[in-house]
Short mmCIF file of C-alpha atoms in Angstrom, two decimals:
data_model
loop_
_atom_site.label_atom_id
_atom_site.label_comp_id
_atom_site.label_asym_id
_atom_site.label_seq_id
_atom_site.Cartn_x
_atom_site.Cartn_y
_atom_site.Cartn_z
CA UNK A 82 -68.05 162.60 50.37
CA UNK A 83 -68.88 164.99 53.22
CA UNK A 84 -66.50 164.00 56.01
CA UNK A 85 -68.56 165.89 58.63
CA UNK A 86 -71.72 163.90 57.86
CA UNK A 87 -69.67 160.72 57.66
CA UNK A 88 -68.11 161.44 61.04
CA UNK A 89 -71.50 162.07 62.65
CA UNK A 90 -73.00 158.86 61.22
CA UNK A 91 -70.04 156.75 62.31
CA UNK A 92 -69.95 158.37 65.76
CA UNK A 93 -73.64 157.62 66.36
CA UNK A 94 -73.14 154.05 65.20
CA UNK A 95 -70.16 153.45 67.47
CA UNK A 96 -71.92 155.09 70.42
CA UNK A 97 -74.88 152.73 69.98
CA UNK A 98 -72.57 149.73 69.59
CA UNK A 99 -70.53 150.83 72.60
CA UNK A 100 -73.62 151.27 74.75
CA UNK A 101 -74.97 147.83 73.85
CA UNK A 102 -71.56 146.32 74.57
CA UNK A 103 -71.47 148.14 77.93
CA UNK A 104 -74.87 146.76 78.90
CA UNK A 105 -73.66 143.27 78.03
CA UNK A 106 -70.51 143.77 80.11
CA UNK A 107 -72.58 144.83 83.13
CA UNK A 108 -74.66 141.67 82.79
CA UNK A 109 -71.68 139.31 82.46
CA UNK A 110 -70.61 137.88 85.81
CA UNK A 111 -69.85 134.15 85.43
CA UNK A 112 -68.19 131.79 82.94
CA UNK A 113 -71.67 130.65 81.82
CA UNK A 114 -72.64 134.29 81.19
CA UNK A 115 -69.45 134.85 79.18
CA UNK A 116 -69.79 131.74 77.04
CA UNK A 117 -73.52 130.94 76.61
CA UNK A 118 -75.35 134.06 77.90
CA UNK A 119 -76.64 132.14 80.94
CA UNK A 120 -78.84 130.15 78.47
CA UNK A 121 -81.57 132.83 78.60
CA UNK A 122 -81.23 134.69 75.27
CA UNK A 123 -84.37 136.17 73.68
CA UNK A 124 -85.41 134.44 70.40
CA UNK A 125 -85.00 137.66 68.40
CA UNK A 126 -81.55 138.24 69.88
CA UNK A 127 -80.55 134.62 69.21
CA UNK A 128 -81.92 134.48 65.64
CA UNK A 129 -80.50 137.86 64.60
CA UNK A 130 -77.16 137.01 66.20
CA UNK A 131 -77.12 133.69 64.33
CA UNK A 132 -77.98 135.40 61.04
CA UNK A 133 -75.61 138.33 61.51
CA UNK A 134 -72.80 135.93 62.43
CA UNK A 135 -73.56 133.77 59.39
CA UNK A 136 -73.79 136.70 56.96
CA UNK A 137 -70.65 138.80 57.00
CA UNK A 138 -68.80 141.02 54.58
CA UNK A 139 -67.70 137.71 53.09
CA UNK A 140 -71.28 137.13 51.94
CA UNK A 141 -71.99 140.69 50.84
CA UNK A 142 -68.63 141.73 49.38
CA UNK A 143 -66.95 138.40 48.72
CA UNK A 144 -69.83 136.29 47.44
CA UNK A 145 -71.47 139.35 45.89
CA UNK A 146 -68.25 139.78 43.92
CA UNK A 147 -68.29 136.08 43.01
CA UNK A 148 -71.84 136.52 41.71
CA UNK A 149 -70.40 139.17 39.40
CA UNK A 150 -68.07 136.47 38.07
CA UNK A 151 -70.23 133.31 38.14
CA UNK A 152 -73.67 134.90 37.70
CA UNK A 153 -77.08 133.80 38.96
CA UNK A 154 -76.04 130.16 39.40
CA UNK A 155 -74.82 131.17 42.84
CA UNK A 156 -78.46 131.65 43.89
CA UNK A 157 -78.53 127.91 44.63
CA UNK A 158 -76.52 128.89 47.69
CA UNK A 159 -79.47 130.99 48.93
CA UNK A 160 -81.65 127.88 48.79
CA UNK A 161 -79.12 125.84 50.80
CA UNK A 162 -78.54 128.69 53.25
CA UNK A 163 -82.22 128.65 54.20
CA UNK A 164 -82.90 124.90 53.94
CA UNK A 165 -79.72 123.73 55.68
CA UNK A 166 -78.47 126.79 57.52
CA UNK A 167 -81.81 127.69 59.09
CA UNK A 168 -84.51 124.99 58.84
CA UNK A 169 -82.40 121.84 59.32
CA UNK A 170 -79.98 123.61 61.67
CA UNK A 171 -82.70 125.00 63.99
CA UNK A 172 -85.35 122.27 63.86
CA UNK A 173 -83.26 119.09 63.74
CA UNK A 174 -79.80 119.98 65.03
CA UNK A 175 -80.54 123.00 67.20
CA UNK A 176 -83.17 121.50 69.47
CA UNK A 177 -81.08 118.48 70.35
CA UNK A 178 -77.96 120.60 70.75
CA UNK A 179 -79.74 122.91 73.19
CA UNK A 180 -81.11 120.10 75.35
CA UNK A 181 -78.00 117.92 75.30
CA UNK A 182 -75.77 120.92 75.96
CA UNK A 183 -77.85 121.67 79.06
CA UNK A 184 -77.81 118.01 80.17
CA UNK A 185 -74.02 117.88 79.90
CA UNK A 186 -73.40 121.46 81.14
CA UNK A 187 -71.40 122.15 77.97
CA UNK A 188 -70.42 125.76 77.30
CA UNK A 189 -68.61 125.39 73.94
CA UNK A 190 -68.99 123.23 70.85
CA UNK A 191 -65.78 121.21 71.42
CA UNK A 192 -66.83 120.70 75.04
CA UNK A 193 -70.21 119.47 73.79
CA UNK A 194 -68.49 116.87 71.57
CA UNK A 195 -65.97 115.96 74.25
CA UNK A 196 -68.61 115.34 76.92
CA UNK A 197 -70.93 113.47 74.59
CA UNK A 198 -68.17 110.99 73.79
CA UNK A 199 -66.36 111.27 77.14
CA UNK A 200 -63.14 112.30 75.46
CA UNK A 201 -60.79 115.06 76.59
CA UNK A 202 -58.86 114.58 73.35
CA UNK A 203 -61.90 115.46 71.22
CA UNK A 204 -62.39 118.65 73.20
CA UNK A 205 -58.88 120.02 72.97
CA UNK A 206 -58.28 118.72 69.43
CA UNK A 207 -61.51 120.35 68.27
CA UNK A 208 -60.59 123.54 70.11
CA UNK A 209 -57.19 123.57 68.42
CA UNK A 210 -58.76 123.18 64.95
CA UNK A 211 -61.01 126.15 65.61
CA UNK A 212 -58.28 128.34 67.07
CA UNK A 213 -55.80 127.58 64.29
CA UNK A 214 -58.24 127.48 61.36
CA UNK A 215 -60.64 130.33 62.03
CA UNK A 216 -58.11 133.19 61.58
CA UNK A 217 -58.36 132.55 57.80
CA UNK A 218 -62.10 133.21 57.92
CA UNK A 219 -61.71 136.19 60.27
CA UNK A 220 -59.06 137.77 58.09
CA UNK A 221 -61.19 137.66 54.92
CA UNK A 222 -64.11 139.24 56.81
CA UNK A 223 -61.78 142.04 57.92
CA UNK A 224 -60.56 142.42 54.34
CA UNK A 225 -64.13 142.82 53.07
CA UNK A 226 -64.92 145.69 55.42
CA UNK A 227 -61.55 147.37 54.94
CA UNK A 228 -61.86 147.19 51.14
CA UNK A 229 -65.16 149.04 51.27
CA UNK A 230 -63.75 151.76 53.52
CA UNK A 231 -60.72 152.01 51.24
CA UNK A 232 -62.90 152.40 48.14
CA UNK A 233 -65.63 154.58 49.62
CA UNK A 234 -64.04 156.77 52.28
CA UNK A 235 -60.54 156.70 50.77
CA UNK A 236 -59.06 155.48 54.07
CA UNK A 237 -55.82 153.57 53.72
CA UNK A 238 -56.55 149.83 53.64
CA UNK A 239 -54.13 149.11 56.49
CA UNK A 240 -55.59 151.80 58.76
CA UNK A 241 -59.17 150.66 58.11
CA UNK A 242 -58.15 147.05 58.70
CA UNK A 243 -56.56 147.76 62.08
CA UNK A 244 -59.32 150.15 63.20
CA UNK A 245 -62.11 147.60 62.71
CA UNK A 246 -60.11 144.88 64.48
CA UNK A 247 -59.50 147.12 67.50
CA UNK A 248 -63.14 148.18 67.85
CA UNK A 249 -64.39 144.59 67.75
CA UNK A 250 -61.69 143.49 70.18
CA UNK A 251 -62.89 145.89 72.88
CA UNK A 252 -66.47 144.71 73.25
CA UNK A 253 -65.74 141.01 72.64
CA UNK A 254 -62.97 140.87 75.23
CA UNK A 255 -65.08 142.72 77.79
CA UNK A 256 -68.64 141.48 77.19
CA UNK A 257 -68.22 137.86 76.06
CA UNK A 258 -71.12 136.18 74.26
CA UNK A 259 -73.64 138.71 75.60
CA UNK A 260 -71.62 141.55 74.14
CA UNK A 261 -71.46 139.62 70.87
CA UNK A 262 -75.16 138.75 70.69
CA UNK A 263 -76.55 142.12 71.78
CA UNK A 264 -74.44 144.00 69.25
CA UNK A 265 -75.24 141.36 66.62
CA UNK A 266 -78.96 142.07 66.97
CA UNK A 267 -78.39 145.80 66.48
CA UNK A 268 -76.00 145.27 63.58
CA UNK A 269 -78.23 142.65 61.94
CA UNK A 270 -81.16 145.07 61.87
CA UNK A 271 -79.02 147.70 60.12
CA UNK A 272 -77.78 145.09 57.63
CA UNK A 273 -81.34 143.97 56.80
CA UNK A 274 -82.59 147.48 56.01
CA UNK A 275 -79.47 148.40 54.03
CA UNK A 276 -79.67 145.36 51.75
CA UNK A 277 -83.37 145.87 50.98
CA UNK A 278 -82.65 149.39 49.79
CA UNK A 279 -79.67 148.21 47.73
CA UNK A 280 -81.50 145.54 45.73
CA UNK A 281 -84.59 147.70 45.14
CA UNK A 282 -82.41 150.60 43.95
CA UNK A 283 -80.42 148.33 41.65
CA UNK A 284 -83.54 147.08 39.88
CA UNK A 285 -84.81 150.67 39.60
CA UNK A 286 -81.53 151.89 38.05
CA UNK A 287 -81.54 149.03 35.51
CA UNK A 288 -85.17 149.59 34.43
CA UNK A 289 -87.02 146.93 36.42
CA UNK A 290 -86.74 143.25 37.26
CA UNK A 291 -87.55 141.79 33.83
CA UNK A 292 -85.47 144.25 31.85
CA UNK A 293 -82.47 143.87 34.17
CA UNK A 294 -82.43 140.07 33.88
CA UNK A 295 -82.99 140.14 30.13
CA UNK A 296 -80.12 142.60 29.76
CA UNK A 297 -77.86 140.31 31.81
CA UNK A 298 -78.71 137.40 29.51
CA UNK A 299 -78.05 139.59 26.48
CA UNK A 300 -74.44 140.36 27.38
CA UNK A 301 -73.33 136.73 27.76
CA UNK A 302 -71.03 137.26 24.76
CA UNK A 303 -68.86 139.40 27.04
CA UNK A 304 -67.81 136.42 29.17
CA UNK A 305 -63.97 136.45 29.07
CA UNK A 306 -62.37 133.90 26.76
CA UNK A 307 -60.40 132.33 29.60
CA UNK A 308 -63.65 131.77 31.54
CA UNK A 309 -65.36 130.23 28.49
CA UNK A 310 -62.41 127.89 28.06
CA UNK A 311 -63.06 126.35 31.49
CA UNK A 312 -66.85 126.10 31.20
CA UNK A 313 -68.50 129.52 31.67
CA UNK A 314 -71.63 130.02 29.53
CA UNK A 315 -73.17 133.27 30.81
CA UNK A 316 -74.41 135.08 33.91
CA UNK A 317 -77.93 133.63 33.77
CA UNK A 318 -77.00 130.02 32.99
CA UNK A 319 -75.04 127.30 34.76
CA UNK A 320 -71.49 126.46 33.60
CA UNK A 321 -70.86 123.42 31.41
CA UNK A 322 -71.52 120.27 33.43
CA UNK A 323 -68.31 118.75 34.81
CA UNK A 324 -66.11 121.67 33.74
CA UNK A 325 -63.63 123.32 36.15
CA UNK A 326 -65.98 126.33 36.34
CA UNK A 327 -68.89 124.04 37.27
CA UNK A 328 -66.89 122.19 39.93
CA UNK A 329 -65.67 125.43 41.51
CA UNK A 330 -69.16 126.92 41.63
CA UNK A 331 -70.84 123.75 42.90
CA UNK A 332 -68.30 122.21 45.28
CA UNK A 333 -66.48 125.21 46.73
CA UNK A 334 -68.96 128.08 46.62
CA UNK A 335 -72.36 126.36 46.88
CA UNK A 336 -71.75 123.11 48.80
CA UNK A 337 -68.75 124.35 50.77
CA UNK A 338 -70.81 127.05 52.48
CA UNK A 339 -74.33 125.64 52.01
CA UNK A 340 -73.54 122.37 53.83
CA UNK A 341 -70.55 123.50 55.86
CA UNK A 342 -72.75 125.89 57.85
CA UNK A 343 -74.04 122.96 59.93
CA UNK A 344 -70.60 122.47 61.45
CA UNK A 345 -69.73 126.08 62.26
CA UNK A 346 -68.83 126.33 65.99
CA UNK A 347 -69.70 130.03 66.23
CA UNK A 348 -73.24 129.24 65.03
CA UNK A 349 -73.77 125.99 66.94
CA UNK A 350 -73.08 127.70 70.26
CA UNK A 351 -76.09 129.98 69.62
CA UNK A 352 -78.41 127.00 70.14
CA UNK A 353 -77.08 126.63 73.68
CA UNK A 354 -77.95 130.22 74.62
CA UNK A 355 -81.77 129.79 74.75
CA UNK A 356 -83.77 128.14 77.51
CA UNK A 357 -86.29 126.10 75.47
CA UNK A 358 -87.26 124.83 72.02
CA UNK A 359 -89.93 127.50 71.89
CA UNK A 360 -87.25 130.16 71.32
CA UNK A 361 -85.73 128.08 68.53
CA UNK A 362 -89.12 127.67 66.81
CA UNK A 363 -89.65 131.42 66.92
CA UNK A 364 -86.17 131.99 65.57
CA UNK A 365 -86.74 129.94 62.39
CA UNK A 366 -88.92 132.54 60.65
CA UNK A 367 -86.76 135.46 61.79
CA UNK A 368 -83.56 133.74 60.70
CA UNK A 369 -84.96 132.53 57.35
CA UNK A 370 -86.24 135.98 56.38
CA UNK A 371 -82.96 137.60 57.37
CA UNK A 372 -80.79 135.08 55.50
CA UNK A 373 -82.97 135.27 52.37
CA UNK A 374 -82.87 139.05 52.14
CA UNK A 375 -79.14 139.28 52.86
CA UNK A 376 -77.88 136.56 50.53
CA UNK A 377 -80.36 136.92 47.65
CA UNK A 378 -79.87 140.69 47.55
CA UNK A 379 -76.06 140.47 47.55
CA UNK A 380 -75.90 137.81 44.84
CA UNK A 381 -78.47 139.46 42.56
CA UNK A 382 -76.79 142.84 42.85
CA UNK A 383 -73.37 141.29 42.21
CA UNK A 384 -74.56 139.57 39.02
CA UNK A 385 -76.53 142.58 37.75
CA UNK A 386 -73.60 144.92 38.30
CA UNK A 387 -72.31 143.54 34.98
CA UNK A 388 -75.24 145.21 33.21
CA UNK A 389 -74.63 148.52 34.96
CA UNK A 390 -70.91 148.63 34.17
CA UNK A 391 -71.51 147.55 30.55
CA UNK A 392 -73.99 150.37 30.03
CA UNK A 393 -71.80 152.93 31.75
CA UNK A 394 -68.30 151.98 30.66
CA UNK A 395 -68.60 149.12 28.17
CA UNK A 396 -66.96 146.60 30.50
CA UNK A 397 -68.01 143.79 32.84
CA UNK A 398 -67.98 144.08 36.61
CA UNK A 399 -64.67 142.39 37.38
CA UNK A 400 -62.94 144.63 34.82
CA UNK A 401 -64.47 147.72 36.42
CA UNK A 402 -63.14 146.45 39.77
CA UNK A 403 -59.61 146.26 38.40
CA UNK A 404 -59.59 142.48 38.20
CA UNK A 405 -60.26 142.05 41.95
CA UNK A 406 -63.72 140.53 42.49
CA UNK A 407 -63.61 141.63 46.14
CA UNK A 408 -63.91 145.25 44.96
CA UNK A 409 -66.96 144.71 42.70
CA UNK A 410 -69.64 145.58 45.26
CA UNK A 411 -67.77 148.59 46.75
CA UNK A 412 -67.08 150.01 43.28
CA UNK A 413 -70.70 149.47 42.23
CA UNK A 414 -72.03 151.21 45.37
CA UNK A 415 -69.77 154.22 44.85
CA UNK A 416 -70.62 154.50 41.18
CA UNK A 417 -74.33 153.67 41.01
CA UNK A 418 -75.81 154.71 44.36
CA UNK A 419 -76.44 158.22 45.75
CA UNK A 420 -73.72 159.53 48.06
CA UNK A 421 -75.91 159.39 51.16
CA UNK A 422 -76.43 155.67 50.61
CA UNK A 423 -72.68 155.16 50.77
CA UNK A 424 -72.88 156.26 54.41
CA UNK A 425 -75.71 153.83 55.13
CA UNK A 426 -74.12 150.96 53.28
CA UNK A 427 -70.85 151.59 55.05
CA UNK A 428 -72.73 150.96 58.30
CA UNK A 429 -74.27 147.85 56.73
CA UNK A 430 -70.85 146.45 55.92
CA UNK A 431 -69.36 147.52 59.23
CA UNK A 432 -72.25 145.77 60.96
CA UNK A 433 -71.77 142.65 58.85
CA UNK A 434 -68.05 142.56 59.56
CA UNK A 435 -68.24 143.35 63.26
CA UNK A 436 -71.07 140.90 63.98
CA UNK A 437 -69.23 138.01 62.35
CA UNK A 438 -65.80 138.98 63.65
CA UNK A 439 -67.03 139.27 67.21
CA UNK A 440 -68.43 135.74 67.08
CA UNK A 441 -65.29 134.38 65.43
CA UNK A 442 -62.98 135.94 67.98
CA UNK A 443 -65.21 134.86 70.85
CA UNK A 444 -65.31 131.22 69.75
CA UNK A 445 -61.54 131.23 69.18
CA UNK A 446 -61.00 132.60 72.65
CA UNK A 447 -63.29 130.06 74.30
CA UNK A 448 -61.59 127.31 72.30
CA UNK A 449 -58.17 128.15 73.69
CA UNK A 450 -59.41 129.04 77.19
CA UNK A 451 -62.11 126.48 77.87
CA UNK A 452 -61.32 123.66 75.44
CA UNK A 453 -57.54 123.61 75.30
CA UNK A 454 -56.26 125.25 78.53
CA UNK A 455 -58.85 123.86 80.95
CA UNK A 456 -58.90 120.42 79.36
CA UNK A 457 -55.14 119.90 79.23
CA UNK A 458 -54.39 121.59 82.56
CA UNK A 459 -57.52 120.10 84.21
CA UNK A 460 -58.27 123.41 85.84
CA UNK A 461 -61.77 124.83 86.07
CA UNK A 462 -62.98 128.22 87.20
CA UNK A 463 -62.98 131.90 86.32
CA UNK A 464 -59.29 131.77 85.30
CA UNK A 465 -60.49 130.30 82.01
CA UNK A 466 -62.22 133.62 81.26
CA UNK A 467 -58.84 135.38 81.57
CA UNK A 468 -57.22 132.81 79.25
CA UNK A 469 -60.18 133.21 76.88
CA UNK A 470 -59.63 136.95 76.72
CA UNK A 471 -55.94 136.49 76.03
CA UNK A 472 -56.88 133.95 73.31
CA UNK A 473 -59.19 136.50 71.71
CA UNK A 474 -56.36 139.03 71.51
CA UNK A 475 -54.00 136.46 69.99
CA UNK A 476 -56.67 135.43 67.46
CA UNK A 477 -57.12 139.04 66.40
CA UNK A 478 -53.39 139.50 65.91
CA UNK A 479 -53.18 136.36 63.74
CA UNK A 480 -56.14 137.51 61.62
CA UNK A 481 -54.53 140.93 61.10
CA UNK A 482 -51.24 139.38 59.96
CA UNK A 483 -53.06 137.07 57.52
CA UNK A 484 -55.02 140.02 56.15
CA UNK A 485 -51.79 141.58 54.89
CA UNK A 486 -50.53 138.32 53.38
CA UNK A 487 -53.59 136.95 51.56
CA UNK A 488 -53.98 137.73 47.81
CA UNK A 489 -56.84 139.58 46.09
CA UNK A 490 -60.24 138.00 45.28
CA UNK A 491 -59.79 135.79 48.35
CA UNK A 492 -62.86 136.63 50.45
CA UNK A 493 -65.34 134.09 49.07
CA UNK A 494 -62.67 131.41 48.61
CA UNK A 495 -61.34 131.85 52.14
CA UNK A 496 -64.82 131.62 53.63
CA UNK A 497 -65.72 128.51 51.66
CA UNK A 498 -62.45 126.81 52.57
CA UNK A 499 -62.92 127.35 56.29
CA UNK A 500 -66.53 126.13 56.11
CA UNK A 501 -65.25 123.04 54.28
CA UNK A 502 -62.54 122.35 56.87
CA UNK A 503 -65.08 122.58 59.69
CA UNK A 504 -67.50 120.29 57.85
CA UNK A 505 -64.81 117.67 57.20
CA UNK A 506 -63.61 117.76 60.79
CA UNK A 507 -66.85 118.16 62.71
CA UNK A 508 -70.01 117.43 60.69
CA UNK A 509 -70.13 113.64 60.86
CA UNK A 510 -69.07 113.63 64.53
CA UNK A 511 -71.62 116.30 65.43
CA UNK A 512 -74.43 114.48 63.60
CA UNK A 513 -73.50 111.18 65.25
CA UNK A 514 -73.40 112.86 68.67
CA UNK A 515 -76.99 114.02 68.18
CA UNK A 516 -78.62 111.14 66.33
CA UNK A 517 -76.61 107.89 66.68
CA UNK A 518 -76.30 106.41 70.15
CA UNK A 519 -74.09 103.57 68.90
CA UNK A 520 -71.31 106.03 67.97
CA UNK A 521 -68.30 105.49 70.23
CA UNK A 522 -65.47 107.61 71.54
CA UNK A 523 -62.98 105.78 69.35
CA UNK A 524 -65.22 106.23 66.31
CA UNK A 525 -65.63 109.96 66.98
CA UNK A 526 -61.87 110.41 67.34
CA UNK A 527 -61.26 108.51 64.10
CA UNK A 528 -63.89 110.59 62.30
CA UNK A 529 -62.63 113.98 63.50
CA UNK A 530 -58.93 113.27 63.00
CA UNK A 531 -59.36 111.65 59.57
CA UNK A 532 -61.58 114.50 58.37
CA UNK A 533 -59.08 117.12 59.52
CA UNK A 534 -56.09 115.29 58.03
CA UNK A 535 -57.79 114.61 54.68
CA UNK A 536 -58.78 118.29 54.42
CA UNK A 537 -55.24 119.40 55.20
CA UNK A 538 -53.80 116.95 52.67
CA UNK A 539 -56.26 118.08 50.00
CA UNK A 540 -55.49 121.76 50.57
CA UNK A 541 -51.72 121.18 50.45
CA UNK A 542 -51.46 118.74 47.57
CA UNK A 543 -54.65 118.51 45.51
CA UNK A 544 -56.93 121.57 45.59
CA UNK A 545 -55.38 123.75 42.91
CA UNK A 546 -56.04 127.21 44.34
CA UNK A 547 -54.43 126.51 47.70
CA UNK A 548 -51.83 123.97 46.51
CA UNK A 549 -50.41 126.41 43.96
CA UNK A 550 -50.41 129.29 46.44
CA UNK A 551 -48.64 127.27 49.14
CA UNK A 552 -46.21 125.58 46.72
CA UNK A 553 -45.63 122.46 48.86
CA UNK A 554 -46.62 120.08 46.06
CA UNK A 555 -44.25 121.74 43.58
CA UNK A 556 -41.33 121.41 45.99
CA UNK A 557 -41.99 117.73 46.73
CA UNK A 558 -43.49 116.40 43.50
CA UNK A 559 -42.46 119.00 40.92
CA UNK A 560 -45.99 119.97 39.85
CA UNK A 561 -48.83 122.21 41.07
CA UNK A 562 -51.04 119.24 42.15
CA UNK A 563 -50.67 115.46 42.31
CA UNK A 564 -53.51 114.33 40.03
CA UNK A 565 -55.58 115.38 37.00
CA UNK A 566 -59.09 116.74 36.42
CA UNK A 567 -61.55 117.00 38.02
CA UNK A 568 -59.81 116.54 41.40
CA UNK A 569 -57.83 119.81 41.43
CA UNK A 570 -61.11 121.78 41.42
CA UNK A 571 -63.04 119.54 43.85
CA UNK A 572 -63.45 121.20 47.24
CA UNK A 573 -62.07 119.37 50.32
CA UNK A 574 -65.60 119.09 51.73
CA UNK A 575 -66.57 116.51 49.09
CA UNK A 576 -63.66 114.29 50.12
CA UNK A 577 -63.21 115.01 53.82
CA UNK A 578 -66.81 114.57 54.96
CA UNK A 579 -67.32 111.11 53.37
CA UNK A 580 -63.97 109.88 54.71
CA UNK A 581 -64.77 111.21 58.19
CA UNK A 582 -68.24 109.61 58.19
CA UNK A 583 -66.91 106.27 56.96
CA UNK A 584 -64.17 106.13 59.58
CA UNK A 585 -66.61 107.07 62.34
CA UNK A 586 -69.08 104.33 61.40
CA UNK A 587 -66.51 101.58 60.84
CA UNK A 588 -64.53 102.23 64.02
CA UNK A 589 -67.70 102.67 66.10
CA UNK A 590 -69.03 99.28 64.97
CA UNK A 591 -65.70 97.68 65.84
CA UNK A 592 -65.51 99.11 69.38
CA UNK A 593 -67.45 98.83 72.63
CA UNK A 594 -70.69 100.91 72.64
CA UNK A 595 -71.17 103.72 75.20
CA UNK A 596 -72.72 102.89 78.55
CA UNK A 597 -76.48 103.10 78.88
CA UNK A 598 -76.12 105.33 81.94
CA UNK A 599 -74.08 107.91 80.04
CA UNK A 600 -76.44 107.89 77.06
CA UNK A 601 -79.46 108.33 79.33
CA UNK A 602 -77.83 111.40 80.84
CA UNK A 603 -76.98 112.93 77.46
CA UNK A 604 -80.36 112.25 75.81
CA UNK A 605 -82.53 112.91 78.86
CA UNK A 606 -85.70 114.77 77.84
CA UNK A 607 -85.16 114.34 74.09
CA UNK A 608 -88.12 112.79 72.31
CA UNK A 609 -87.73 110.06 69.72
CA UNK A 610 -84.60 108.43 71.17
#
């Protein structure tokens, strides 16, 4: 790798990113600017920021690596990403969120929930969940980018990890949501072009679309024995119904992210940055095209990398990556693609990491500054921006520490787990806030708290991957988990969301409904209510 060319490419990229961040900083003057871009974001900026935040190195490196393990069955996630993450999110949830957020002058997602149900507790409890839970997601995104730099540029993993965190910290702390969204749009465009080239080149290298897929089907006999024992059947077929492999693919990887996206605070806040539904309508096509290209390309390339490595070295992808699925895509890029593309793809992954990280750190900062500090201390004003910036720095430090602790092949799992926790805690409450006027403050509190507690319990005592890693169950009960199949491989989202929804409905029906005056204020200007 030519370090001079690499240095020039990276310098130009960082200069562009720095300039965009500087422009955002110059245009950020108030708390509303810092948190929701003064509600005047352009539809392209909003849609690309939403997509670039959604699709990170976790999707490209982590889930691309998982596609190398699970095969084409993961493409069901592409379908859910577009149907749920774009169409339902923008058309049904986004429009009401935008209007109600404006009616209630809400600047963050927890504040939106808190004001809808007139509950300070919901605001600071929701903010605490975000601030404490999101470092897991942020750390795996950092890991994805650092792994690629480690594999491609031969930079020490720790140095790459810290460098990316510092760069993101500068423009997020200074520019707020405008700095995040402006750089997201630039980074999303780079990501889009890089992934198109990657998938086209992969098919070309493997002899075409039909031949590549037939070859992948033909090497199903190479599935490891331990994978076959738990339900794996091949890279172009679904696992055995009801097997541990099937449950992991369906509940954690597909449903955990495919449904959990609706309850992601860093994405929901994007709906409150535009001035009308017209911008959201325009954003649907932009967002859908972006999400399709990014996810479909990553998953197809990840699965087909098995064919490439079999032809070249007589081994499957995860073996070529040294047993760490998180290294599959970086190793494939370095081995199969021309050297100049490594430079371009490095920018693609840097863009993916930085766009998502910036949004994660921003929403963590606003959670601690606006939702926890202001709500508990009952202090409003520009001081919350200072607390937000301090919160961003603390969030970055936590993510960096976790990045050194977490095990290998964790990127996709870590992402799915955080999406599941958010869905269990927020999804039923968020949906009720938008669509069910009879939902009460007490019902919303019961729904959010029960969802969060059930998720925590499941991760500590029942979900095998996390329960075994944490070891709490073994200390208390003497075993890795507390029950038998299939529960140890069922993602928390499939338990937490139903419990949360049930508690919300039951408690709401048992308590006094909200006042008509308050509901009229919240739903003012929303059709069909």
